[in-house]
Short mmCIF file of N, CA and C in Angstrom, two decimals:
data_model
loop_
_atom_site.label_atom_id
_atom_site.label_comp_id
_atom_site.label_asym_id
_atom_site.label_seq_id
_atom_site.Cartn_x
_atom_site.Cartn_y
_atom_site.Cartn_z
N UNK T 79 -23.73 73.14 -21.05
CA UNK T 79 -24.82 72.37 -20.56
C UNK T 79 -24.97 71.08 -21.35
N UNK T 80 -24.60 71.27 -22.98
CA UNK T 80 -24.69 69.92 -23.11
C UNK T 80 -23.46 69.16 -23.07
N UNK T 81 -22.70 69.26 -22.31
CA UNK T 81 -21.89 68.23 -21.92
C UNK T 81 -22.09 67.50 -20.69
N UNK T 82 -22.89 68.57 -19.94
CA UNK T 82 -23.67 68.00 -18.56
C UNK T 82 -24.49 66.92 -18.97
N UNK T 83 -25.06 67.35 -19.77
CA UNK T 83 -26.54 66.06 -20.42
C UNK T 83 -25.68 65.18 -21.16
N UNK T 84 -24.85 65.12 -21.60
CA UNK T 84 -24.05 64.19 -22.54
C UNK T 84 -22.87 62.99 -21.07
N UNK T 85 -22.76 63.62 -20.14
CA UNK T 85 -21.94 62.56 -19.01
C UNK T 85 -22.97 62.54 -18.31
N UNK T 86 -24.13 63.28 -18.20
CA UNK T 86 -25.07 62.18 -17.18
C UNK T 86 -26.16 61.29 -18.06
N UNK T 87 -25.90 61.47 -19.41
CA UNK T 87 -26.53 60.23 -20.36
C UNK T 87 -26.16 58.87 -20.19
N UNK T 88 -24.38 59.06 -20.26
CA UNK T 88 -23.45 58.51 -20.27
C UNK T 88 -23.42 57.57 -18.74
N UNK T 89 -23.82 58.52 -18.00
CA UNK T 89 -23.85 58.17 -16.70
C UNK T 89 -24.78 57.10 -16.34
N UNK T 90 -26.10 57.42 -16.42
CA UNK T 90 -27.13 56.64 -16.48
C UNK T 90 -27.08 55.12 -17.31
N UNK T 91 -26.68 55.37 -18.82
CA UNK T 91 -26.31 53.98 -19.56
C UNK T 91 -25.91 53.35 -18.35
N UNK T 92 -24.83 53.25 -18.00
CA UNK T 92 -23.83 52.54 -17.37
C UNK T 92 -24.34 51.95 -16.37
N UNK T 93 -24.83 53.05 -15.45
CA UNK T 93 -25.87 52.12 -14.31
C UNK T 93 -27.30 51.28 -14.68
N UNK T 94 -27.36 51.54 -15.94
CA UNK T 94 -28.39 50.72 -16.10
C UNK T 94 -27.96 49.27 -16.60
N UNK T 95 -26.94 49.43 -17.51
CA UNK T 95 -26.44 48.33 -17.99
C UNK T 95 -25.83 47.24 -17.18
N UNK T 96 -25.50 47.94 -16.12
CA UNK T 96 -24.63 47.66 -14.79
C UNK T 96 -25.77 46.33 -14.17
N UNK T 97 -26.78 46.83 -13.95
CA UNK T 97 -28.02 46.48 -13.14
C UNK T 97 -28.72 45.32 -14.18
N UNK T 98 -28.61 45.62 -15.57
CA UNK T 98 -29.32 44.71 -16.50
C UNK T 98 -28.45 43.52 -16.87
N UNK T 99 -27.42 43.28 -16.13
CA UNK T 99 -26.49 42.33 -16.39
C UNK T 99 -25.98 41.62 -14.95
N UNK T 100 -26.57 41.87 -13.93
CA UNK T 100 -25.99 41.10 -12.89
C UNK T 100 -26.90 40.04 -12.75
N UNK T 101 -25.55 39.11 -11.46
CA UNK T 101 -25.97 37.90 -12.14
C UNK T 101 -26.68 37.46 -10.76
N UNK T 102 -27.30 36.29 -10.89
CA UNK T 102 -27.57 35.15 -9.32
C UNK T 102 -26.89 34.39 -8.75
N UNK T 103 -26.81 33.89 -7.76
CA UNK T 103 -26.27 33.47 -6.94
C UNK T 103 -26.91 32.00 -7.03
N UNK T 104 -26.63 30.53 -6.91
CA UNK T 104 -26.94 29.49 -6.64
C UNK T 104 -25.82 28.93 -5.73
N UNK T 105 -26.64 27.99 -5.00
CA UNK T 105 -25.58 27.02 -3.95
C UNK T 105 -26.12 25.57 -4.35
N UNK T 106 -25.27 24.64 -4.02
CA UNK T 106 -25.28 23.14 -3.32
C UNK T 106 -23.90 22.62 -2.52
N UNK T 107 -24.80 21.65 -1.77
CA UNK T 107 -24.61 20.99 -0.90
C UNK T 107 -23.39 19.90 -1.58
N UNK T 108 -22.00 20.05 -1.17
CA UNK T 108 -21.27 18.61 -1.14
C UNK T 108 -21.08 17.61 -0.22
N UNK T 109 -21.21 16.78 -0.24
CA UNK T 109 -21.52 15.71 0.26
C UNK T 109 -19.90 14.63 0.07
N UNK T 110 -19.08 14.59 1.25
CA UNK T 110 -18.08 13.14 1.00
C UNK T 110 -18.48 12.30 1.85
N UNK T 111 -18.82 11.19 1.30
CA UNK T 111 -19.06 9.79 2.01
C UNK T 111 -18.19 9.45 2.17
N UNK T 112 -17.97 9.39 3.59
CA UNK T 112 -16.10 8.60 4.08
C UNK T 112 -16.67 7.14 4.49
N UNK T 113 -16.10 6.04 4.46
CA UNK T 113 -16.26 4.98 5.08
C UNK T 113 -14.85 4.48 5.37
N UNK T 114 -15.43 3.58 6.32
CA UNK T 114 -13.66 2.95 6.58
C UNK T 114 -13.70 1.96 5.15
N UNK T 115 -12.03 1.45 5.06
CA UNK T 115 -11.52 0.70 4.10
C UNK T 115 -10.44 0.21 4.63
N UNK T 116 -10.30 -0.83 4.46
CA UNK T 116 -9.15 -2.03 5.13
C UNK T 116 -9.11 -2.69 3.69
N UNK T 117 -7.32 -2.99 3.53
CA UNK T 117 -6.85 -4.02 2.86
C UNK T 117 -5.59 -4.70 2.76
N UNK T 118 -5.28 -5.67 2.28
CA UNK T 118 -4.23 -6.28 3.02
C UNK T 118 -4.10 -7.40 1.22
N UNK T 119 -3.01 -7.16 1.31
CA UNK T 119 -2.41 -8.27 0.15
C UNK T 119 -0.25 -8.62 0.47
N UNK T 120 -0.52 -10.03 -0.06
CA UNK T 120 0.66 -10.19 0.08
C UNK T 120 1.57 -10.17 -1.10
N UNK T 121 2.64 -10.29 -1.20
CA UNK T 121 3.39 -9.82 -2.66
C UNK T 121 4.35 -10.77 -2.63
N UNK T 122 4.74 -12.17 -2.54
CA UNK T 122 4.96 -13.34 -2.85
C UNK T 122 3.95 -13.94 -2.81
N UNK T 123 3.79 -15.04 -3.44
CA UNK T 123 2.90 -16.22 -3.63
C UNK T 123 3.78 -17.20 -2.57
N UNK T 124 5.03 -17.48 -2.94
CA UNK T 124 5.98 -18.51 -2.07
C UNK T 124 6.83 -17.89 -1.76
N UNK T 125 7.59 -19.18 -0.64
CA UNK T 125 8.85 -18.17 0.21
C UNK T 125 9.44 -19.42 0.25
N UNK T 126 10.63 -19.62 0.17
CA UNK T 126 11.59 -20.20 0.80
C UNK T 126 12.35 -20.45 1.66
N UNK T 127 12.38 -21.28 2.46
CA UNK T 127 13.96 -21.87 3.74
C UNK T 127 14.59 -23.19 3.31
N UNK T 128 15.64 -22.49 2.57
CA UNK T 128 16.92 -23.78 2.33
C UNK T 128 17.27 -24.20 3.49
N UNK T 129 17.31 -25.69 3.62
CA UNK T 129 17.65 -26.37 5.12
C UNK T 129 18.57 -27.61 4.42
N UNK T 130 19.87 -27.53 3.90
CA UNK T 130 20.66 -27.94 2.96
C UNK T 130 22.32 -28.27 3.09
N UNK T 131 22.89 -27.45 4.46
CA UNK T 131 23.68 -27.50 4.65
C UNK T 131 24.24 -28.07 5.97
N UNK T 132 25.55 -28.53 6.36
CA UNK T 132 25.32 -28.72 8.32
C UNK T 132 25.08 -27.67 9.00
N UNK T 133 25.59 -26.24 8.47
CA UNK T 133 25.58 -24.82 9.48
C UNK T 133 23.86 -24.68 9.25
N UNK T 134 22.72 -25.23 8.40
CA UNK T 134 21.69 -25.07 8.68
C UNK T 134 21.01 -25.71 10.23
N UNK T 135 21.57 -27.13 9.81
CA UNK T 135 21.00 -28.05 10.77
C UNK T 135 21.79 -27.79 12.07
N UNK T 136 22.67 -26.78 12.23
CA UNK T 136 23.26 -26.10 13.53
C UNK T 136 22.44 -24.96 13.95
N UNK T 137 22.51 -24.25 13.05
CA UNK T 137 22.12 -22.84 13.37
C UNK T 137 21.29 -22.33 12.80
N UNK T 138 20.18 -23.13 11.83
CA UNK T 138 18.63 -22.41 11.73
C UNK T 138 19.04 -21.80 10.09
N UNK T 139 17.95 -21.38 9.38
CA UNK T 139 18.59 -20.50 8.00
C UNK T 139 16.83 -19.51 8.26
N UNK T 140 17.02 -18.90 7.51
CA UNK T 140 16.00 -17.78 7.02
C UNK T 140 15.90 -17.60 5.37
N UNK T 141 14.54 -17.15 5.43
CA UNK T 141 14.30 -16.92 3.99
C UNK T 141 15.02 -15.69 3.41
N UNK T 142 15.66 -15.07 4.12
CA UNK T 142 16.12 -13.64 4.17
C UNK T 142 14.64 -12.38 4.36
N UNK T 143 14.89 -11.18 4.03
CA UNK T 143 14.13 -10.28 4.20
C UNK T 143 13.61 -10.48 3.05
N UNK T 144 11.75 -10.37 2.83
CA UNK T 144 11.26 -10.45 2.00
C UNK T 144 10.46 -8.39 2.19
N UNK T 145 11.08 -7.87 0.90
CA UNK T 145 10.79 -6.71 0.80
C UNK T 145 9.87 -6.14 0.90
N UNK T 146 8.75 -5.32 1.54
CA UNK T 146 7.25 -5.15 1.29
C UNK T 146 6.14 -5.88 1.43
N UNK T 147 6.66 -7.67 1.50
CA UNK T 147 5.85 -8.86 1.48
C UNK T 147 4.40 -8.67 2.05
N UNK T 148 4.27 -7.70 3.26
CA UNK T 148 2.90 -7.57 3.17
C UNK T 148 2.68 -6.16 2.98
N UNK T 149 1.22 -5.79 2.03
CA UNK T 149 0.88 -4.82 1.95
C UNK T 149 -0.76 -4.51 2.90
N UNK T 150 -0.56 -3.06 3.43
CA UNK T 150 -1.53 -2.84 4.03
C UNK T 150 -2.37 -1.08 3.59
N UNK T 151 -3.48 -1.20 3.47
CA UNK T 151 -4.23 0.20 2.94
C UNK T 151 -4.81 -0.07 4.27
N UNK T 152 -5.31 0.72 5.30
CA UNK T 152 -6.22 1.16 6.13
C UNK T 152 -6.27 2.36 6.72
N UNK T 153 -7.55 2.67 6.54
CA UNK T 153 -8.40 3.96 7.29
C UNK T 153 -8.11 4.91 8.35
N UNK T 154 -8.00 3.67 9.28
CA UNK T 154 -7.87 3.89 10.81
C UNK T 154 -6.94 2.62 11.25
N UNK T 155 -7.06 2.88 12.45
CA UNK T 155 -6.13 1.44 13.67
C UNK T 155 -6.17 0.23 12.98
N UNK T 156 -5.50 -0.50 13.17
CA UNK T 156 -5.40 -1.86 12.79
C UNK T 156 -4.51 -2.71 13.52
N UNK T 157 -4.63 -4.21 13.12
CA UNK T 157 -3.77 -5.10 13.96
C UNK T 157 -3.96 -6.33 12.59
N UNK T 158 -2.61 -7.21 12.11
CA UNK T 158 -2.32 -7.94 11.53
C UNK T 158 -1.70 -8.97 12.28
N UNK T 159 -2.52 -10.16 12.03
CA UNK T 159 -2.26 -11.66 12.22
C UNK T 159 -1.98 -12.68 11.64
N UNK T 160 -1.31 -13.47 11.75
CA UNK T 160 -0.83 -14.77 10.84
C UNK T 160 -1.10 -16.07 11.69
N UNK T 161 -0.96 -17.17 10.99
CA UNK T 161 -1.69 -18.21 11.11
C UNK T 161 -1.04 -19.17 9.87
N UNK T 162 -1.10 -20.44 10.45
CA UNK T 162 -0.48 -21.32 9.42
C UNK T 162 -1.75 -22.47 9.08
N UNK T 163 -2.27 -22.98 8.43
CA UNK T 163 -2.86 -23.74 7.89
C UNK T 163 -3.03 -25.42 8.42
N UNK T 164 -1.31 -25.88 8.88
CA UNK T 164 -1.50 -27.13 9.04
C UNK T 164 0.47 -26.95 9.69
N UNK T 165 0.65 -28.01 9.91
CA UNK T 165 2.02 -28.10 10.46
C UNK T 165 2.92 -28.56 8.83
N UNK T 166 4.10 -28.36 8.51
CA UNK T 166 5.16 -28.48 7.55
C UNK T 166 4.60 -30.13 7.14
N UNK T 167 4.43 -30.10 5.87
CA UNK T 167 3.87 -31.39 5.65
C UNK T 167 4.71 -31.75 3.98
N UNK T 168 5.75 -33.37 4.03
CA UNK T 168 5.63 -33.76 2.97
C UNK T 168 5.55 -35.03 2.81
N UNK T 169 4.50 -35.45 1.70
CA UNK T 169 4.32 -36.71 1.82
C UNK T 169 3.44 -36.85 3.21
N UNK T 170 3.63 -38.33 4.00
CA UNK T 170 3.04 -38.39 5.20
C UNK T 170 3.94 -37.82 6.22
N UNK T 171 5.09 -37.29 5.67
CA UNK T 171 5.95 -36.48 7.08
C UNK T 171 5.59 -35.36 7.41
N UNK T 172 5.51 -34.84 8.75
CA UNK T 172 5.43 -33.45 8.85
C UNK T 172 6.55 -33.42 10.11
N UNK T 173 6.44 -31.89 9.84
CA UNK T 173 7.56 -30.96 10.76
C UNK T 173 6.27 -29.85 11.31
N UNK T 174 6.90 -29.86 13.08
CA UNK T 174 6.00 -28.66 13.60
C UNK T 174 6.23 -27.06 13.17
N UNK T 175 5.12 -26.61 12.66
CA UNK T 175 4.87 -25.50 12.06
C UNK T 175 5.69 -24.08 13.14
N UNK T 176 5.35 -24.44 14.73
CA UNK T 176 6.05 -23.30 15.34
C UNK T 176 7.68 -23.84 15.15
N UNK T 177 8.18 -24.30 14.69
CA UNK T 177 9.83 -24.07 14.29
C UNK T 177 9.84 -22.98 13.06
N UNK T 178 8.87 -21.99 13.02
CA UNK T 178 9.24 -21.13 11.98
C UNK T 178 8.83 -19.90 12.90
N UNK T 179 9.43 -18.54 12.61
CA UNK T 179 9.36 -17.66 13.40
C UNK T 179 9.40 -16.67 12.26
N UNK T 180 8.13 -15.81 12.06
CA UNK T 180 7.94 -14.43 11.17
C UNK T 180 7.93 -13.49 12.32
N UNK T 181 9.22 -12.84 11.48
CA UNK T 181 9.52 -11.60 11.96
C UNK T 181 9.10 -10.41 10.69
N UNK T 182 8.29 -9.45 11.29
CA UNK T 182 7.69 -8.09 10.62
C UNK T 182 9.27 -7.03 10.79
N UNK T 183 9.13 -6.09 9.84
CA UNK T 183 9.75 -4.85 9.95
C UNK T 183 9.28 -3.47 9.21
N UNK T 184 9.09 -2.58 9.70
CA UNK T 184 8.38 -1.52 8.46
C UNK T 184 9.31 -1.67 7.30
N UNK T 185 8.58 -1.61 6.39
CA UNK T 185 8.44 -1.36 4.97
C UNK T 185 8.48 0.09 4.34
N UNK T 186 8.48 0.09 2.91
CA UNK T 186 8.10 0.87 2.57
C UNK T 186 6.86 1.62 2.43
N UNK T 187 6.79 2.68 2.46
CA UNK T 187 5.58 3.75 2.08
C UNK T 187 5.11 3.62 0.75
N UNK T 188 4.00 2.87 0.20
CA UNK T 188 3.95 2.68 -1.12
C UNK T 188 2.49 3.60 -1.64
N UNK T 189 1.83 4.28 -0.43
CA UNK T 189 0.73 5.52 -1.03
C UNK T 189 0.86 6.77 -1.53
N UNK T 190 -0.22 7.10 -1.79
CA UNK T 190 -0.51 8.56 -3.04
C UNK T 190 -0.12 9.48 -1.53
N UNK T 191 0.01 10.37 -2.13
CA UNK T 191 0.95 11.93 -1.37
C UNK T 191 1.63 11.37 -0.34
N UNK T 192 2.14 12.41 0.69
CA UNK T 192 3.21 12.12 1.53
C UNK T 192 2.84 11.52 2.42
N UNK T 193 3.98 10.87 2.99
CA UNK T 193 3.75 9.64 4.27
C UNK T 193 3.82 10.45 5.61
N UNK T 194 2.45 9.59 6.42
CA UNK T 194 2.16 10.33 7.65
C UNK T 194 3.25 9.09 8.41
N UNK T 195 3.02 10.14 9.60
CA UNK T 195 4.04 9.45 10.73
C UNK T 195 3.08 8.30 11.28
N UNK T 196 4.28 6.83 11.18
CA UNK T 196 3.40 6.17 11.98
C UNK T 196 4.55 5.47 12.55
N UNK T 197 4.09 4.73 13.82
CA UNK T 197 4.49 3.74 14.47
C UNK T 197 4.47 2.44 15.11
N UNK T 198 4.32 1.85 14.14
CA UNK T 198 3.76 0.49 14.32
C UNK T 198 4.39 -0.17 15.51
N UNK T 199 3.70 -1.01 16.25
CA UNK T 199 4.38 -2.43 17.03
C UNK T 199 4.25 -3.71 16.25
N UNK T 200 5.48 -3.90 15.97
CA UNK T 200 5.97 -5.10 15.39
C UNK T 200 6.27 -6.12 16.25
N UNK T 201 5.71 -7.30 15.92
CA UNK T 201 6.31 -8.34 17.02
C UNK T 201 6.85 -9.45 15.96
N UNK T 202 7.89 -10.47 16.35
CA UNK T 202 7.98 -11.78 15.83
C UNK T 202 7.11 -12.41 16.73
N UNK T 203 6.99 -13.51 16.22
CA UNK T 203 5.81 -14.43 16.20
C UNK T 203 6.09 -16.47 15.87
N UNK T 204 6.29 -16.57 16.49
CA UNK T 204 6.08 -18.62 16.03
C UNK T 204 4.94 -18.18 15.10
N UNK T 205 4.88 -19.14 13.91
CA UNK T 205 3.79 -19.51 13.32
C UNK T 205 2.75 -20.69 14.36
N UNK T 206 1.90 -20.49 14.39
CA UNK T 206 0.99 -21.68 14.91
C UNK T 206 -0.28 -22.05 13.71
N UNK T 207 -0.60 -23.25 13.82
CA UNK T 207 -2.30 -23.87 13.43
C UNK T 207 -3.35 -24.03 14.08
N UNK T 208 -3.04 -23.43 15.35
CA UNK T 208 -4.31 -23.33 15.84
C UNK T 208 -4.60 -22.19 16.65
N UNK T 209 -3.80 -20.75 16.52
CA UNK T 209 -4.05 -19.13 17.27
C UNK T 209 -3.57 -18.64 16.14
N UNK T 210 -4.07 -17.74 15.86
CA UNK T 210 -3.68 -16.40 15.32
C UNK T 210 -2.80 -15.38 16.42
N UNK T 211 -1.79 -15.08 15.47
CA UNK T 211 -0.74 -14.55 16.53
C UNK T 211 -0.75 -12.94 16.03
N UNK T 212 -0.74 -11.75 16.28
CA UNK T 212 -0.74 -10.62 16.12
C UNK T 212 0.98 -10.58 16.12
N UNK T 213 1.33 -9.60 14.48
CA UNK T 213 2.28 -9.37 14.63
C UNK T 213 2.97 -8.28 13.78
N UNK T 214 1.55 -7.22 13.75
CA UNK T 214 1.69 -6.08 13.42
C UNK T 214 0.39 -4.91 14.12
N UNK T 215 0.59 -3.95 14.84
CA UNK T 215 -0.64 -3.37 15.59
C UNK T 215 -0.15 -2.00 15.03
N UNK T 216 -0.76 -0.93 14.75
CA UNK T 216 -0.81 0.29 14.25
C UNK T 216 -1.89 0.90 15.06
N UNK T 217 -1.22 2.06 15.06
CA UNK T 217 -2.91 3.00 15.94
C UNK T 217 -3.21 3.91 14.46
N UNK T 218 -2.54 4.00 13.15
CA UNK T 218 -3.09 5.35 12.91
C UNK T 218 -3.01 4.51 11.15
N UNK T 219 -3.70 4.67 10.46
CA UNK T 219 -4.11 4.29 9.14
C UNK T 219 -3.34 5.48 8.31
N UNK T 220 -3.11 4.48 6.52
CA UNK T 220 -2.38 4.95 6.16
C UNK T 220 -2.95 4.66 4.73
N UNK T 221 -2.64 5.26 3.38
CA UNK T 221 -3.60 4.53 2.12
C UNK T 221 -2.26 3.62 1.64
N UNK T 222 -1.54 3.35 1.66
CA UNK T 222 -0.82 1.81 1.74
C UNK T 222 0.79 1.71 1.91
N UNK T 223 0.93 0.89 3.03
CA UNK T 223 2.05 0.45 3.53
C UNK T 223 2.89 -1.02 3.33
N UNK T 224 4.08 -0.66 3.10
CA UNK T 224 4.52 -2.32 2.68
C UNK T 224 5.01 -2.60 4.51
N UNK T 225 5.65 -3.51 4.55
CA UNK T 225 5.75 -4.03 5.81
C UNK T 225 7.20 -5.13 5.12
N UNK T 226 8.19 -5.46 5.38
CA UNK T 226 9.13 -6.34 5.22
C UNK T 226 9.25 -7.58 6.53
N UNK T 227 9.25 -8.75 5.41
CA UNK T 227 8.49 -9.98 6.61
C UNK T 227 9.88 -11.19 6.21
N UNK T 228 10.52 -11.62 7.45
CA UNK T 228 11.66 -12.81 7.19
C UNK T 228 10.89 -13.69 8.06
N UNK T 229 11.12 -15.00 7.23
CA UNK T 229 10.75 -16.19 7.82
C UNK T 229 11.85 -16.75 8.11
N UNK T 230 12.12 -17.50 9.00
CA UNK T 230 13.56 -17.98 9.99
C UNK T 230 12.82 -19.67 10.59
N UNK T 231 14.24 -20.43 10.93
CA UNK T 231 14.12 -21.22 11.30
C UNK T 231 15.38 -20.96 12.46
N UNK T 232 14.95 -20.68 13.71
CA UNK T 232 16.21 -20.46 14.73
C UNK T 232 17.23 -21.41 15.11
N UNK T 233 18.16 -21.33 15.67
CA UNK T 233 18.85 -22.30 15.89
C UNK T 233 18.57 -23.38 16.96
N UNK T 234 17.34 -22.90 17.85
CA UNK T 234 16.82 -23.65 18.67
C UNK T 234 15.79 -24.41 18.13
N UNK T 235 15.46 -24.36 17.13
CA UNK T 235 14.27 -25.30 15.89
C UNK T 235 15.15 -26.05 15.15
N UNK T 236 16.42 -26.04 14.68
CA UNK T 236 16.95 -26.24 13.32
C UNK T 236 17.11 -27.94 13.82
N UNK T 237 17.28 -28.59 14.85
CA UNK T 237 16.77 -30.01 15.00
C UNK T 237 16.10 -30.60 14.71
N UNK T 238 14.57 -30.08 14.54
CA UNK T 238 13.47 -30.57 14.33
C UNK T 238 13.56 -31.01 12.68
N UNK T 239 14.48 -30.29 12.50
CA UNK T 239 14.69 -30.84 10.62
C UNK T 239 15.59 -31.85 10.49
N UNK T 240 16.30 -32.41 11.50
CA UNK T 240 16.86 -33.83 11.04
C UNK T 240 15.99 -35.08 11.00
N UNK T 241 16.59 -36.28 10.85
CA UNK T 241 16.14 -37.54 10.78
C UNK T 241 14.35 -37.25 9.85
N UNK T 242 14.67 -36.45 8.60
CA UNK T 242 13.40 -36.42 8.11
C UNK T 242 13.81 -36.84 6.53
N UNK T 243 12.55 -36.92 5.72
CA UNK T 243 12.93 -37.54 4.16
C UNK T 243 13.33 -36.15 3.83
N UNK T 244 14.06 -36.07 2.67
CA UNK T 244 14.48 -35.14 1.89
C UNK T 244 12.97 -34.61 0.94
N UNK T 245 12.83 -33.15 0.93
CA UNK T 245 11.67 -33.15 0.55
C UNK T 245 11.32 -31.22 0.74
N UNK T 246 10.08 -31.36 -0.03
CA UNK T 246 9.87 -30.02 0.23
C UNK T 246 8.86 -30.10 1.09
N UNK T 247 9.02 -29.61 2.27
CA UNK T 247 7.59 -29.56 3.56
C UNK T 247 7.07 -28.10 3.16
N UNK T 248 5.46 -28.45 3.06
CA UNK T 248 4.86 -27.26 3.22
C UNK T 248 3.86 -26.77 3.67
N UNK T 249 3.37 -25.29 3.93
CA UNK T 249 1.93 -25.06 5.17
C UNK T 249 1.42 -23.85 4.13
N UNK T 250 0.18 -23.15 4.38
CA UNK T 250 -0.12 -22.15 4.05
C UNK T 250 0.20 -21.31 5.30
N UNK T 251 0.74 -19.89 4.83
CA UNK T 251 0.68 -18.79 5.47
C UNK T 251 -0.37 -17.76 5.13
N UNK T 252 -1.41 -17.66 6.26
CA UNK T 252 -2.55 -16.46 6.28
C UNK T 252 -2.34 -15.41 6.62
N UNK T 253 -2.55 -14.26 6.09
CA UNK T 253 -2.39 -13.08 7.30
C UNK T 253 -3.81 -12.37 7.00
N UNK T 254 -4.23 -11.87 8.44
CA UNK T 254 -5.49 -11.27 7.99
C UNK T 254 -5.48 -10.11 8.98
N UNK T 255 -5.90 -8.92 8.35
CA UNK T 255 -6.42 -7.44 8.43
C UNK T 255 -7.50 -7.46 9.19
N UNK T 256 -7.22 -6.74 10.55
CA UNK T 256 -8.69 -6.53 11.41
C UNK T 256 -8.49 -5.09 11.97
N UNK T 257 -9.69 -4.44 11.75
CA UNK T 257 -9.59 -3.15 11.94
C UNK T 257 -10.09 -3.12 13.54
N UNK T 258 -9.38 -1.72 14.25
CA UNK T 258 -9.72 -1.79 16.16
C UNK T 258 -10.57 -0.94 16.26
#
């Protein structure tokens, strides 16, 4: 018998201790504030078109492929436009700005974790000074994309560069980020 009283002593401790040690329960509320975010940077400052040789003034030259040249972070949909500032200007000479033709190509994937599928419409584009020309449209956002951008002078422009002073002509190139 007293081993009966000795495991239900034993017994009892336990459930009591059991009961004198549990714990509570608390909650809160998390909260993520999503907002959209758009951004757009370019990764040259300058670009070049050597126009230097006769096979230029035949057949047009290009800056070649400029790697990544534009970068894009956005949320959601988007559409990228360019725009030139003024027509090719040196000194009091200028050259018309649409004899230059930016052509887009995807780029690299330059965001944090893995790259979602996307499919951009890429267009080439004349530069102009007075429309903004769309020449990148995306339906699906990404946290940042390079984009590879050649500037060209075609062979159907490469005229417009004779009978001019020797010189460096130049315009600003804009591109600007608008979310759809």
């Amino acid at each position: 018998m007293t081993n009966f009283f000795k495991i239900a002593s034993v017994a009892i401790i336990a459930l009591s201790a059991n009961s004198l040690f549990a714990q509570d329960t608390a909650e809160t509320t998390l909260n993520v504030n999503l907002a959209s975010s758009f951004e757009i940077t370019v990764a040259n400052a300058s670009v070049d078109i050597d126009m230097n040789t006769p096979e230029h003034f035949q057949s047009g030259n290009t800056s070649g492929q400029k790697a990544d040249h534009v970068q894009i972070s956005a949320t959601g949909e988007y559409e990228v436009k360019v725009i030139a500032s003024s027509d090719l200007t040196s000194g009091s000479e200028t050259i018309p700005v649409n004899t230059i033709t930016v052509t887009p190509t995807l780029g690299s994937y330059l965001g944090a974790g893995s790259e979602g599928s996307v499919s951009p419409t890429l267009t080439a584009q004349s530069l102009s000074n007075s429309t903004e020309n769309t020449i990148i449209s995306c339906e699906t956002g990404e946290s940042l994309r390079g984009y590879n951008i050649e500037y060209s002078i075609p062979s159907e422009s490469a005229s417009e560069y004779l009978n001019h002073s020797a010189g460096t002509y130049t315009t600003t190139v804009t591109y600007s980020l608008y979310a759809l």
